[in-house]
Structure formats: C-alpha cells, structure tokens
Coordinates of N, CA and C in Angstrom, one line a residue:
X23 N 10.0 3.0 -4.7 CA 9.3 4.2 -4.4 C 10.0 5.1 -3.4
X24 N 10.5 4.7 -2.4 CA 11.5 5.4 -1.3 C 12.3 6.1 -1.8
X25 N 13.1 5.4 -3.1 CA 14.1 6.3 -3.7 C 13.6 7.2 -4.7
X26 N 12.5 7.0 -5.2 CA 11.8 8.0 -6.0 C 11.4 9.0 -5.2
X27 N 11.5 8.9 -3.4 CA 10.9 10.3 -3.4 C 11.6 10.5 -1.9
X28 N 12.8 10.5 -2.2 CA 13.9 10.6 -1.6 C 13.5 10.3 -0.2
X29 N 13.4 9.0 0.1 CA 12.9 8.1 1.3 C 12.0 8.2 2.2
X30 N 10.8 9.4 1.1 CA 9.8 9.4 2.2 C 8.5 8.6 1.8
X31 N 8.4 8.3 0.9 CA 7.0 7.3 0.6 C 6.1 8.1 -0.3
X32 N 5.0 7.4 -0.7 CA 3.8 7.9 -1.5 C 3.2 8.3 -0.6
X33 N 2.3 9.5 -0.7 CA 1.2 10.2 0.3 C 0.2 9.3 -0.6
X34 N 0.1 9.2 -1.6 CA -1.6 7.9 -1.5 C -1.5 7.1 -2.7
X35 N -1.6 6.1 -2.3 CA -1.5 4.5 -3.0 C -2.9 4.2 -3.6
X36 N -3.5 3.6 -4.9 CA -4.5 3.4 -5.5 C -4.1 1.9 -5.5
X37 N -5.2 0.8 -4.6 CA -4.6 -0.5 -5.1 C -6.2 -1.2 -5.4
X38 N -6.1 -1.9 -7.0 CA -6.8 -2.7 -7.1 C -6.6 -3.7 -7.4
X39 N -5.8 -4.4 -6.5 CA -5.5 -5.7 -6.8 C -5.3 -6.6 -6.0
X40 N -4.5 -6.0 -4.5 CA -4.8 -6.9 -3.2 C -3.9 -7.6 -3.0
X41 N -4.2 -8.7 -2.1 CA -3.3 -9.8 -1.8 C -1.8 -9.4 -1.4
X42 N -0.8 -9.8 -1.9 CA 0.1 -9.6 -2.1 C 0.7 -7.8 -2.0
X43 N 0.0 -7.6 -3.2 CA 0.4 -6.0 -4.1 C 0.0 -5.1 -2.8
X44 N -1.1 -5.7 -1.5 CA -1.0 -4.6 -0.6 C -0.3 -4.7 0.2
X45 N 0.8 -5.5 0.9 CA 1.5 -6.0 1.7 C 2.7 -5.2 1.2
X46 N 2.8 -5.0 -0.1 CA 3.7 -4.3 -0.9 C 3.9 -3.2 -0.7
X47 N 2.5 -2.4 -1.1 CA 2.1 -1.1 -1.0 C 2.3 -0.2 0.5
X48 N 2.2 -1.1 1.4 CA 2.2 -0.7 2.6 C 4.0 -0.4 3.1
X49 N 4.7 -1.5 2.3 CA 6.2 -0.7 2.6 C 6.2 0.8 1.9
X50 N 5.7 1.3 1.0 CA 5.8 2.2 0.5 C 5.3 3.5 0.3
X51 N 4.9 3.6 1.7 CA 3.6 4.3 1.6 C 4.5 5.2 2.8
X52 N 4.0 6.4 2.4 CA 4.8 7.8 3.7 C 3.8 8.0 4.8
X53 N 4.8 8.3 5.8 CA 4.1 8.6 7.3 C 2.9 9.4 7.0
X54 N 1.8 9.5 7.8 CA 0.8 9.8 7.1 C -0.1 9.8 6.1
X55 N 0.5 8.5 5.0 CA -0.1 8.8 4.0 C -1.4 7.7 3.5
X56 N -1.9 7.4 2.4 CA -3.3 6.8 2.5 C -3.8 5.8 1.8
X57 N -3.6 5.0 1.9 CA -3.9 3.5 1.3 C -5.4 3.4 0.7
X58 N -5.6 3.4 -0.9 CA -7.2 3.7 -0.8 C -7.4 2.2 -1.8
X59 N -8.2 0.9 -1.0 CA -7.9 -0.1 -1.5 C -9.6 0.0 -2.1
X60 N -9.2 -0.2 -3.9 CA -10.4 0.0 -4.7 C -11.4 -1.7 -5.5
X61 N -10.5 -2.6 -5.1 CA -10.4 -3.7 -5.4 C -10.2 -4.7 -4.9
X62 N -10.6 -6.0 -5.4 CA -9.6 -7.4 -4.9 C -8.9 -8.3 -5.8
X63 N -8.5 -7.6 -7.1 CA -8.4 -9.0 -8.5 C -7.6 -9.7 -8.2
X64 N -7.0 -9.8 -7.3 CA -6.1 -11.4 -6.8 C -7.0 -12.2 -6.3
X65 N -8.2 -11.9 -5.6 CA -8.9 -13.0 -4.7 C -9.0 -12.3 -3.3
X66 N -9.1 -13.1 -2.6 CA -9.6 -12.6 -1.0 C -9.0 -11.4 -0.4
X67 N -9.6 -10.8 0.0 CA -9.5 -9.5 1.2 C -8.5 -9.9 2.1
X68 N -7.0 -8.9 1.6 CA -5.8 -9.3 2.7 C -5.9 -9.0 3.9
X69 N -5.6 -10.1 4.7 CA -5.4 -9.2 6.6 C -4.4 -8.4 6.6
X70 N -4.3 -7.2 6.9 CA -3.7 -6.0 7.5 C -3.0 -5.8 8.6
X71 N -1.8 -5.7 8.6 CA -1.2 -5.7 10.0 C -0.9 -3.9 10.1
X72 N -1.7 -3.8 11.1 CA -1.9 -2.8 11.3 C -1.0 -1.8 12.5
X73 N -0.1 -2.5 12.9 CA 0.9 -2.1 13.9 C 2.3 -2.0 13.5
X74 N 2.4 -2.0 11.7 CA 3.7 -1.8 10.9 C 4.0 -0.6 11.6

C-alpha cells in the first residue's frame, strides 16, 4: 500500500475481519488517517497497540 501511494498510506482502512488483518492494516495506514474496524470474522477483538 506505501508503494501504491507513493509512501504515504491509506487515509481510511475498511476492516472486517480483525485479528491479524488489523495488525496489518495499521502498517498501512497514513499519518492521520482512519481505521474504521466494521467487524470481527477472525474471532476476538485484537489489542491495539496504540503507541505505533
């Protein structure tokens, strides 16, 4: 995604699926931009490290 948008990130991420895929999401995401977590279909509500 960085190189798709010439290394600045997604301004806003759609994730229904969790787990994992947001740990993911969160490398990929632009300064300022907005994580809108719509789901869980992996299973449990990931912890968030919030000080990336």
């Amino acid at each position: 995604m960085k190189e798709k948008t010439g290394g600045r990130g997604a301004d806003v991420i759609y994730d229904s699926v969790g787990g994992e895929v947001t740990d993911q999401s969160l490398k990929c995401i632009a300064w300022n931009g907005r994580l809108l977590v719509i789901g869980f279909a992996s299973g449990p509500i990931p912890a968030i490290k919030a000080n990336r």
